[in-house]
Coordinates of C-alpha atoms in Angstrom, one line a residue:
X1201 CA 10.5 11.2 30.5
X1202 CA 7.1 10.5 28.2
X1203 CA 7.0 12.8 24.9
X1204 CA 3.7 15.0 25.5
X1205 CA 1.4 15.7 22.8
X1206 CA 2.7 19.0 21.7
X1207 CA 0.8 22.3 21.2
X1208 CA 1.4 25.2 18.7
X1209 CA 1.1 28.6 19.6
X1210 CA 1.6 32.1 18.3
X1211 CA 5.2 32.3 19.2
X1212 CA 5.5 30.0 16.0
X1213 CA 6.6 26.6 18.4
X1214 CA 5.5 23.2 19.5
X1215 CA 5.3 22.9 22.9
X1216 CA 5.1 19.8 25.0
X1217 CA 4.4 20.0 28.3
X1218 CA 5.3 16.9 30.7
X1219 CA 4.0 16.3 34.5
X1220 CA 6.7 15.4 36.9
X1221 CA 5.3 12.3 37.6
X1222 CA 5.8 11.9 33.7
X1223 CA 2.8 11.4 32.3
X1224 CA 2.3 14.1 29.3
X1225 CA -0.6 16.4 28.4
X1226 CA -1.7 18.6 25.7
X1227 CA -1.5 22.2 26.6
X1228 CA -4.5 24.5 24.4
X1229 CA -3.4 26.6 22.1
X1230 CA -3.2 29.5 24.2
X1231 CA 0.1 32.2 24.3
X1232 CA -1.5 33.3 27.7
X1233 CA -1.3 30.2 29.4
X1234 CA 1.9 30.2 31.1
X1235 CA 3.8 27.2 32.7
X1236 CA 3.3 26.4 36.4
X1237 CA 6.4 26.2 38.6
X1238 CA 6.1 22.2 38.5
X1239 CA 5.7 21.9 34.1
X1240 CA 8.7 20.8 32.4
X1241 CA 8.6 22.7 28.8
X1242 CA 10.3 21.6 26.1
X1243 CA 10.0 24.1 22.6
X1244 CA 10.5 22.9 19.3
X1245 CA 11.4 26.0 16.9
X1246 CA 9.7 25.7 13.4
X1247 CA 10.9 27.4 10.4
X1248 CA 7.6 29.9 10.0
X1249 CA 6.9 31.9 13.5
X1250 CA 3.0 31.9 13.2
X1251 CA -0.4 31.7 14.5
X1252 CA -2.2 28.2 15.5
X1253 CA -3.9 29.0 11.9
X1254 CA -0.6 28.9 9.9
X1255 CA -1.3 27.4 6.3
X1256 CA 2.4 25.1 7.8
X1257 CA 0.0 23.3 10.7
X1258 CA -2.6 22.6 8.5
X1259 CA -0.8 19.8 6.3
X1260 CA -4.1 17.2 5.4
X1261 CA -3.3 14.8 8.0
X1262 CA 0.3 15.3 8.4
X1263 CA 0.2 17.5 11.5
X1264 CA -0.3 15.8 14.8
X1265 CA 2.2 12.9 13.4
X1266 CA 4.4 15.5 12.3
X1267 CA 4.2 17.7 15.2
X1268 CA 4.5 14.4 17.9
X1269 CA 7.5 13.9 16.0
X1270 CA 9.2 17.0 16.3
X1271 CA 8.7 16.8 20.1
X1272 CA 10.3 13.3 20.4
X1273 CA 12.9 13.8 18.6
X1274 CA 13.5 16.9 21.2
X1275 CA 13.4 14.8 24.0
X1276 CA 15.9 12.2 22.5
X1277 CA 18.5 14.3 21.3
X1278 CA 18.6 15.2 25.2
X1279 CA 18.9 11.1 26.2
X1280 CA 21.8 11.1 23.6
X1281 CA 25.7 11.8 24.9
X1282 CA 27.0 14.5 22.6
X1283 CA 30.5 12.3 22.3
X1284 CA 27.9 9.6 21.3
X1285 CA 26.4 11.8 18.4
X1286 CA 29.1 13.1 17.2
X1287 CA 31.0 9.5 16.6
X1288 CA 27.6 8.7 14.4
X1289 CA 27.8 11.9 12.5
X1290 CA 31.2 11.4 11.4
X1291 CA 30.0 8.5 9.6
X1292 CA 27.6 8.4 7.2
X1293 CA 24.1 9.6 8.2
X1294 CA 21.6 7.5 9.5
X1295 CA 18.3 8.1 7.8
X1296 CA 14.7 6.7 9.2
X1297 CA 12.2 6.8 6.5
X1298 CA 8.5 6.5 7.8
X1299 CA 5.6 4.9 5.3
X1300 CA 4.1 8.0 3.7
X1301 CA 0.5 8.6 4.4
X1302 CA -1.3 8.6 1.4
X1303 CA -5.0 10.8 1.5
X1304 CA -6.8 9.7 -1.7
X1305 CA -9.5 8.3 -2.9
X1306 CA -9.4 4.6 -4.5
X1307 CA -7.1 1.7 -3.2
X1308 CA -3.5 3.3 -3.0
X1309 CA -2.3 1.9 0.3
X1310 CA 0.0 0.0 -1.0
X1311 CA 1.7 3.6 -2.6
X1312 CA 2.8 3.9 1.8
X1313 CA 5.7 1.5 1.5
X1314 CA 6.7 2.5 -1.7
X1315 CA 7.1 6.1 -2.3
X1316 CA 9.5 5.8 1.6
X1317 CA 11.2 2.6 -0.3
X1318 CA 11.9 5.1 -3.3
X1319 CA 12.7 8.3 -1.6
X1320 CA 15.2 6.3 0.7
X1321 CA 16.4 4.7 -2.2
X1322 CA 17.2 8.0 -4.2
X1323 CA 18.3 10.0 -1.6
X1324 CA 20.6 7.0 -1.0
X1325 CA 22.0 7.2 -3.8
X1326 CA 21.9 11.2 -4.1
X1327 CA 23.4 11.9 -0.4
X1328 CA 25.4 8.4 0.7
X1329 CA 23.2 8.2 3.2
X1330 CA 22.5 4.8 5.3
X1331 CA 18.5 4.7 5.0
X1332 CA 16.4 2.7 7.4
X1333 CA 13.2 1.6 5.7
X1334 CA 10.6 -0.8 4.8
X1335 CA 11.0 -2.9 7.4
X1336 CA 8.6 -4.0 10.5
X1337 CA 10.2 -1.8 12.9
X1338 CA 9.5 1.3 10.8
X1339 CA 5.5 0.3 10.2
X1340 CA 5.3 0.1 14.1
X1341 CA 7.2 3.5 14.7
X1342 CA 4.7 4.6 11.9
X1343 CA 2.0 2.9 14.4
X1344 CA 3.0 4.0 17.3
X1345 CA 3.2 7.8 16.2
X1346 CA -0.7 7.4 14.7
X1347 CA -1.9 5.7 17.7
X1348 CA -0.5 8.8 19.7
X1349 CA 2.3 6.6 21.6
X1350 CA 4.7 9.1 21.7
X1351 CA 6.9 6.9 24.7
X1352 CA 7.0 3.4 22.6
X1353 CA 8.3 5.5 19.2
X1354 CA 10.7 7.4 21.1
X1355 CA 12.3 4.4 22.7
X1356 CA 12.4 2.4 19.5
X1357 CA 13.8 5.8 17.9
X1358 CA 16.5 5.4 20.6
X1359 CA 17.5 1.8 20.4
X1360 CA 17.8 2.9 16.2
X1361 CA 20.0 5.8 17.1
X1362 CA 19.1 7.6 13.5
X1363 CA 20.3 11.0 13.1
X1364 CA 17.3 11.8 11.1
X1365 CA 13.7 10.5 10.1
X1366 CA 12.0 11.6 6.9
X1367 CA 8.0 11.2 6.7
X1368 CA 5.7 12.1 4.0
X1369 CA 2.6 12.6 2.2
X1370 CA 0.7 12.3 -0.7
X1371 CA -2.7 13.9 -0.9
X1372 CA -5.0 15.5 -3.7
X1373 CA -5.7 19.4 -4.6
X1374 CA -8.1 20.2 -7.2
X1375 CA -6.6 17.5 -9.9
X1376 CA -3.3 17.4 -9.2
X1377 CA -1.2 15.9 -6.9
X1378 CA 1.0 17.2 -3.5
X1379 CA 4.2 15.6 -2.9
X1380 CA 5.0 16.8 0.9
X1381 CA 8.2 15.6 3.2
X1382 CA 9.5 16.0 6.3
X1383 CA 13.0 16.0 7.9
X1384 CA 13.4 16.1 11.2
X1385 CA 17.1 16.6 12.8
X1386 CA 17.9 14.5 16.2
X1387 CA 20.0 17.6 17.2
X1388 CA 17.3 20.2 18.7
X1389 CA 19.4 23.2 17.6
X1390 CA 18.3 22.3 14.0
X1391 CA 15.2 23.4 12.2
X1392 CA 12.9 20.6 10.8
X1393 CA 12.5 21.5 7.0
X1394 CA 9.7 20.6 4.5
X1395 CA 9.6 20.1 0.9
X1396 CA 7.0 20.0 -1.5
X1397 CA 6.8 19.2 -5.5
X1398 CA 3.4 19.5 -7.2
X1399 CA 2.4 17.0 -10.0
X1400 CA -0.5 16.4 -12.3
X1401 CA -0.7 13.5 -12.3
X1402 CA -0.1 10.1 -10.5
X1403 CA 2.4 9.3 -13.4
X1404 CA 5.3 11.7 -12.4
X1405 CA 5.3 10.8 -9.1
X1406 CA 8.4 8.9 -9.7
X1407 CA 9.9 12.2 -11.2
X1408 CA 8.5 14.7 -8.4
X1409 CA 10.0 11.9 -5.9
X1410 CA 13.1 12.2 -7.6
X1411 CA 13.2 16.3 -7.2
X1412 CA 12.4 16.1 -3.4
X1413 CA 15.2 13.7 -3.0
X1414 CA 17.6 16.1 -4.7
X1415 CA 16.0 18.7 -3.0
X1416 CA 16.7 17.1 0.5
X1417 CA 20.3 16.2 -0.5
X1418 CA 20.9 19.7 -1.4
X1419 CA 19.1 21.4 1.6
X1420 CA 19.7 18.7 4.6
X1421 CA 23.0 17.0 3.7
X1422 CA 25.2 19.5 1.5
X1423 CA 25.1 17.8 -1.8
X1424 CA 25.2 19.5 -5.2
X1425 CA 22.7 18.6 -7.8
X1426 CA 23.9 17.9 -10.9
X1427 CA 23.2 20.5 -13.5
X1428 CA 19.3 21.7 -14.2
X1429 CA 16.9 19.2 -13.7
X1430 CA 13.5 19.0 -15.2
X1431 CA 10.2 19.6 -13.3
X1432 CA 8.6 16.9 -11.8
X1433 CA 5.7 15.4 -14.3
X1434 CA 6.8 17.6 -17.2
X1435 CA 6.7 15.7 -20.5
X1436 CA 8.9 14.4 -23.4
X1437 CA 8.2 13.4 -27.2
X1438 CA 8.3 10.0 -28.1
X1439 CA 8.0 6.9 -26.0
X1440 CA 7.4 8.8 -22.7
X1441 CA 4.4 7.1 -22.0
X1442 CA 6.1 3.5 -22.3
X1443 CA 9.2 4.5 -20.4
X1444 CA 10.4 5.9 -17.3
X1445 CA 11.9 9.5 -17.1
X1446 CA 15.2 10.2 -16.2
X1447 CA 14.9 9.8 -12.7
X1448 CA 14.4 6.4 -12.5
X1449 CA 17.6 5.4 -14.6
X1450 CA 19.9 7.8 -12.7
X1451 CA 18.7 6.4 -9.7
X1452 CA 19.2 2.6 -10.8
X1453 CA 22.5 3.3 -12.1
X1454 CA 23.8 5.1 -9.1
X1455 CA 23.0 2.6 -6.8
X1456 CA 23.8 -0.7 -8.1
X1457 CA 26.5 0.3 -10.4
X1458 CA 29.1 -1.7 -8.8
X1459 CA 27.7 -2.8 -5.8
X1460 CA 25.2 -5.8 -5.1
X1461 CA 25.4 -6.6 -8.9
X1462 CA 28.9 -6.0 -9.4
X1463 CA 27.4 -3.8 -12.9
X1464 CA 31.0 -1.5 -11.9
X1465 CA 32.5 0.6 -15.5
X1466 CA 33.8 -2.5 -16.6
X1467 CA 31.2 -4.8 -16.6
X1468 CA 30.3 -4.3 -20.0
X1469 CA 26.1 -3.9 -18.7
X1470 CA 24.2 -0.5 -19.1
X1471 CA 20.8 0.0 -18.0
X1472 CA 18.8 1.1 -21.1
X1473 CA 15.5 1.9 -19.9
X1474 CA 12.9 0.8 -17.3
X1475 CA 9.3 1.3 -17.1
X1476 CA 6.5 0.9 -14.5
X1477 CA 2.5 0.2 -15.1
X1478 CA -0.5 1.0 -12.6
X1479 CA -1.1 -1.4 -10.1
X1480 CA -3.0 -4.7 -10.6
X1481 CA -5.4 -4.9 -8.0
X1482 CA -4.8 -8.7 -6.8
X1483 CA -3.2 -10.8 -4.3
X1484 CA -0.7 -12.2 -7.2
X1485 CA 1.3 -16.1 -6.7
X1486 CA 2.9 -16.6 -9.4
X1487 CA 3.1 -15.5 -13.1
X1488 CA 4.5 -16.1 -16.5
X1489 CA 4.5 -14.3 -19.6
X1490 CA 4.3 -16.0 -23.3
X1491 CA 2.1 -16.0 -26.3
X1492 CA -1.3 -18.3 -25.3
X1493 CA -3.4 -17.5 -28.4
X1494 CA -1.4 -17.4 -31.4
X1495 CA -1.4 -13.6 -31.8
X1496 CA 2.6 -13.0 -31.3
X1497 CA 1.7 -10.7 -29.0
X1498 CA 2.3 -12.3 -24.8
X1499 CA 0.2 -12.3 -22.7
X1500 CA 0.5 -12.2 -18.4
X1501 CA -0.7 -15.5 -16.8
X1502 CA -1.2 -15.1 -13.2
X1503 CA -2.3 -16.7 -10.8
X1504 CA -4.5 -16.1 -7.2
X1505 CA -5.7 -18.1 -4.6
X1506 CA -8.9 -18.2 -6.4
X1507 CA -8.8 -17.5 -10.3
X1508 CA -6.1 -18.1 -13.1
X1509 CA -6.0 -14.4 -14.9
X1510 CA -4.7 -13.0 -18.4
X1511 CA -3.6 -9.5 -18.6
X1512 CA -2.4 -7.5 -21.8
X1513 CA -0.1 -4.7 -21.5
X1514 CA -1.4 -2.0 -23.9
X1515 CA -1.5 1.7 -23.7
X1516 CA 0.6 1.7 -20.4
X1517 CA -2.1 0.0 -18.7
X1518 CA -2.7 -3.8 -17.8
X1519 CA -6.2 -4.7 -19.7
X1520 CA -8.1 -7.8 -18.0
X1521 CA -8.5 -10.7 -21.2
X1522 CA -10.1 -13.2 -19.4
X1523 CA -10.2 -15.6 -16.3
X1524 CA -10.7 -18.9 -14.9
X1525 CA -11.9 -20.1 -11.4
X1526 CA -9.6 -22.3 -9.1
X1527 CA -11.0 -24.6 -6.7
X1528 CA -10.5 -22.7 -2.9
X1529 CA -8.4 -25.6 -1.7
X1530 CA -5.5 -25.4 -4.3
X1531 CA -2.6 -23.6 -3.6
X1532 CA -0.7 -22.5 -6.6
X1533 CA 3.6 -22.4 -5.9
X1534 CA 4.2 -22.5 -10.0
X1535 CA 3.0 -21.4 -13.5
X1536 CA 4.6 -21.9 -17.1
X1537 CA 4.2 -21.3 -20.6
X1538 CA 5.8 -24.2 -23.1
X1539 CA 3.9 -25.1 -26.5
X1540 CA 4.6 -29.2 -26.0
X1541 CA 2.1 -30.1 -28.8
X1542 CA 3.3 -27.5 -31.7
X1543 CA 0.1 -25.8 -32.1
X1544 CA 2.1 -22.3 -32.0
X1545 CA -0.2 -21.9 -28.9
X1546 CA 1.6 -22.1 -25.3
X1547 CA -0.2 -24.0 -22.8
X1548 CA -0.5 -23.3 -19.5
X1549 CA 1.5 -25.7 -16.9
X1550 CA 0.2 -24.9 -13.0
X1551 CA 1.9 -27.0 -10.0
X1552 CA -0.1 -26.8 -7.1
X1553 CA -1.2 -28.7 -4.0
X1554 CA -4.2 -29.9 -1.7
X1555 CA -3.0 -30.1 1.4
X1556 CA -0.1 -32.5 1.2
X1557 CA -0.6 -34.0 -2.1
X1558 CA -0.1 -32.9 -5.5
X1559 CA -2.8 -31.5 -7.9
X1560 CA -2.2 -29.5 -10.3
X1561 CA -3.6 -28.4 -13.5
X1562 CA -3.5 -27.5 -17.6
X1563 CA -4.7 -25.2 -19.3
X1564 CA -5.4 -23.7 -22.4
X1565 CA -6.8 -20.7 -24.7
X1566 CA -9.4 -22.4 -26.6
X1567 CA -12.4 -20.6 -28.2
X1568 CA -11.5 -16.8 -27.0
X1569 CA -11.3 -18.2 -23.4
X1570 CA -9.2 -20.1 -21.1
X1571 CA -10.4 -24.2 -20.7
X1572 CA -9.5 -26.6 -18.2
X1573 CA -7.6 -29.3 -20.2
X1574 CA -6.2 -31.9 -16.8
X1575 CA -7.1 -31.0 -13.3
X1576 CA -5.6 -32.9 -10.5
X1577 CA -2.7 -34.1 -11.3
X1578 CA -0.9 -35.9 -9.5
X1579 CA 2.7 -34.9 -10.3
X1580 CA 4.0 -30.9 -9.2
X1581 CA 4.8 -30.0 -12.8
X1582 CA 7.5 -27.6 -14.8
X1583 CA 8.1 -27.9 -18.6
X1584 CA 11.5 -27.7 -19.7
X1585 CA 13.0 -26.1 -22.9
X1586 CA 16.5 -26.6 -24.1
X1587 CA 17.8 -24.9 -27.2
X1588 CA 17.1 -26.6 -30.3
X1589 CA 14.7 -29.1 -28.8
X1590 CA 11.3 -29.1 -28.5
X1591 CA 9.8 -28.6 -25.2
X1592 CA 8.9 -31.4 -22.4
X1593 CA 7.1 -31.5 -19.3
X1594 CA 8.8 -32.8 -16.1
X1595 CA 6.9 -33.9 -13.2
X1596 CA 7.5 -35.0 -9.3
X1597 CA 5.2 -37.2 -7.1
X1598 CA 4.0 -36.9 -4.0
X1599 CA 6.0 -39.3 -1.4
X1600 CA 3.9 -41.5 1.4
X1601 CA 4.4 -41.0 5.1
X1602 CA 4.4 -37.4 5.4
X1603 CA 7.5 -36.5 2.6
X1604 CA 6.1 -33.6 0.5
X1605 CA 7.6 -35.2 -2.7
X1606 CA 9.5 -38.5 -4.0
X1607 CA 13.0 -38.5 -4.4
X1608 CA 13.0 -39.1 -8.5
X1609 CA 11.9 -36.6 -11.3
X1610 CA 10.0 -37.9 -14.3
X1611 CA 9.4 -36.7 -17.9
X1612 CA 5.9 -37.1 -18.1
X1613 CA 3.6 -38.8 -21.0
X1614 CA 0.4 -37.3 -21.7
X1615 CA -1.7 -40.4 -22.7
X1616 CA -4.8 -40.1 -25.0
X1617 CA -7.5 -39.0 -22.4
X1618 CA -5.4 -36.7 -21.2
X1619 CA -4.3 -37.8 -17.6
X1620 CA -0.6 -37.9 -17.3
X1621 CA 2.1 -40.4 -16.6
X1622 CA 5.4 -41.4 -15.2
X1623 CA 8.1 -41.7 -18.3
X1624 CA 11.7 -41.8 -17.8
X1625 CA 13.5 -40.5 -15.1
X1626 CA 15.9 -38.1 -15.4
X1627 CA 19.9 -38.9 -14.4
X1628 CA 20.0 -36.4 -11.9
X1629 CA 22.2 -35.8 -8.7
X1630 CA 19.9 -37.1 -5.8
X1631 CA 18.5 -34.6 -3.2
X1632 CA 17.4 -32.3 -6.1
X1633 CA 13.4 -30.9 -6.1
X1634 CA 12.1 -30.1 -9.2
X1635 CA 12.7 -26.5 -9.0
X1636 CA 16.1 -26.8 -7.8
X1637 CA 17.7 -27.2 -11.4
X1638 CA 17.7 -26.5 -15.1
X1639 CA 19.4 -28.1 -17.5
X1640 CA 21.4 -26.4 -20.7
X1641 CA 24.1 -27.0 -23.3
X1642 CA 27.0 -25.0 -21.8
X1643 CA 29.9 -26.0 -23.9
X1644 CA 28.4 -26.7 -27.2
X1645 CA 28.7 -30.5 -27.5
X1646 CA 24.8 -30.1 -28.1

């Protein structure tokens, strides 16, 4: 049986209607258009009886995914043995958490993955669920449901076996923000709810993300929330601009206290504080933060395919210094800060590659800009600091025949015109890469 494109009508349901030969159809929103003899129907009760022009069908973009889902999840809970359901529910539930759709204006797609990766992670830790997100099969149930391939989503939603899936929204209303969810119940005796939270402002969505996954624990799964909470986007003196609210540490601490980092009651850890910027808009390959101009104040190096960048953090936003091209055929895998001539400055260390050779690069903040000190270099570079010594840079060759590098690491020797060249090598166990190690004085013989 295919899951038909449903229909709402006055009687306050979604109908799907689906031929005998199987092959689904959308039926017009008419309550006068009755069923023929040979029409399968299969209704889908929704929590507000209404017309087709109830404000609840009208979601920006939410509503044919929304109502497709509904229908499928109908049709499955019929495909599922009841001795097979009930085994799942008397474990913990089984949550599928669908990319949000995000409806503004500006570059926020990458908000789809993480506001389902954060609400499955809070209600997680709020409601002991198992949650099933960010992963490929989710985008292509996500897919499937906008492409109006109701068949492929249900069987995927079958081989999953969830007991729930969760989807959402975020859209735009007259300058503030709506934060909109769905749950929808395999069991077709149970109502689909929706929650909202409305915030000003794209800062407390962690907070208004926080409230619907209380509010879902509470409402879908029987938990009780923990004393008041505060709205979602509200405000506190102080640092509130630098730091995350509550939300975000209660959510931490719940789920990895004891867990995958082992941070149980005893540990002797305690998360302090966490905080979050807005996006950088780049395709970002590797990073490292230090103090390049002699300001104590770090700066963030990154790295693209195309440009090395410096970013200050100021004001709770990231503010653009400046930048310096890369050559299109590089491919950076490293970067790091070390001051190795004591000018109080850190230089700028990248290891990279053309093709299958070394050829990386230095560089350093020189008159209010970055400068290109040594460009291809032969040697994949890392600098390495041990306490109480001063820096020095360790390099690895290329190897002939096809290896990607030669089995012995070097400290390197900058020579007077500043190319580079093999020094000692270092006593190390063989089979080691350059980034396979560091070395430290772990028992205080120095």
């Amino acid at each position: 049986m295919l899951c038909g494109m449903p229909s709402v009508c006055t009687r306050g349901h979604l109908q799907s209607q689906v031929r005998p030969s199987g092959q689904g159809y959308v039926r017009p929103c008419n309550p006068s258009n009755q069923p023929g003899a040979s029409t399968v129907n299969r209704v889908f009760p929704m929590p507000e009886p209404g017309t087709c022009g109830h404000p609840y069908y009208r979601i920006h973009h939410l509503v044919p995914t929304a109502a497709v889902l509904g229908i499928c999840l109908v049709l499955l809970s019929l495909a599922f043995p009841a001795a097979a359901a009930e085994e799942n529910r008397q474990d913990r539930a089984r949550v599928v958490f669908l990319p949000f759709q995000v409806r503004l204006p500006g570059q926020y797609d990458y908000l789809q993955e993480g506001l389902a990766n954060m609400l499955a992670s809070r209600v997680t830790a709020h409601a002991g669920i198992i949650a099933l997100h960010q992963s490929a099969r989710t985008r292509q149930m996500s897919a499937y449901l906008q492409a109006g391939k109701e068949q492929e989503f249900a069987r995927m939603l079958g081989r999953i076996r969830a007991d729930y899936v969760i989807m959402g929204s975020l859209t735009g209303d007259k300058g503030a923000y709506q934060l909109t969810t769905h749950v929808f119940a395999r069991s077709a005796a149970t109502t689909p709810r929706r929650f909202t939270r409305t915030i000003q402002s794209l800062d407390g969505v962690m907070a208004g993300i926080d409230e619907l996954a209380w509010d879902i624990a509470v409402e879908v799964f029987g938990r009780q929330r923990p004393g008041p909470a505060r709205a979602a986007g509200t405000k506190k003196e102080g640092i509130n601009a630098f730091t995350t609210e509550h939300p975000e540490r209660a959510f931490r601490e719940g789920l990895y206290r004891g867990g995958e980092l082992g941070l149980d009651t005893k540990s002797g850890f305690a998360l302090v504080t966490t905080r979050r910027s807005r996006k950088i808009p780049i395709g970002l390959k590797a990073m490292d933060v230090g103090d390049i101009d002699g300001d104590t104040t770090p700066e963030i190096v990154l790295a693209t395919n195309t440009e090395l960048l410096v970013y200050r953090y100021a004001d709770d936003y990231f503010q653009k210094v400046t930048s310096l091209p890369l050559a299109s055929y590089l491919r950076v895998h490293a970067i790091n800060l070390a001051d190795l001539d004591g000018d109080s400055r850190k230089e700028i260390y990248i290891s990279a590659n053309n093709g299958a050779r070394p050829a990386s690069l230095v560089a350093a903040w020189k008159d209010n800009g970055l400068s290109l000190l040594r460009g291809d270099i032969p040697f994949y570079l890392r600098p390495e600091q041990v306490a109480g010594r001063r820096p020095i840079l360790l390099g690895q060759a290329g190897a002939p025949g096809g290896q990607p590098v030669s089995p012995t690491i070097y400290r390197l020797i900058r020579k007077p015109d500043g190319s580079y060249d093999k020094g000692e090598p270092l006593p190390l166990p063989s089979g080691l890469n350059l980034f396979d190690f560091t070395r430290a004085d772990i028992d205080g013989d120095s």
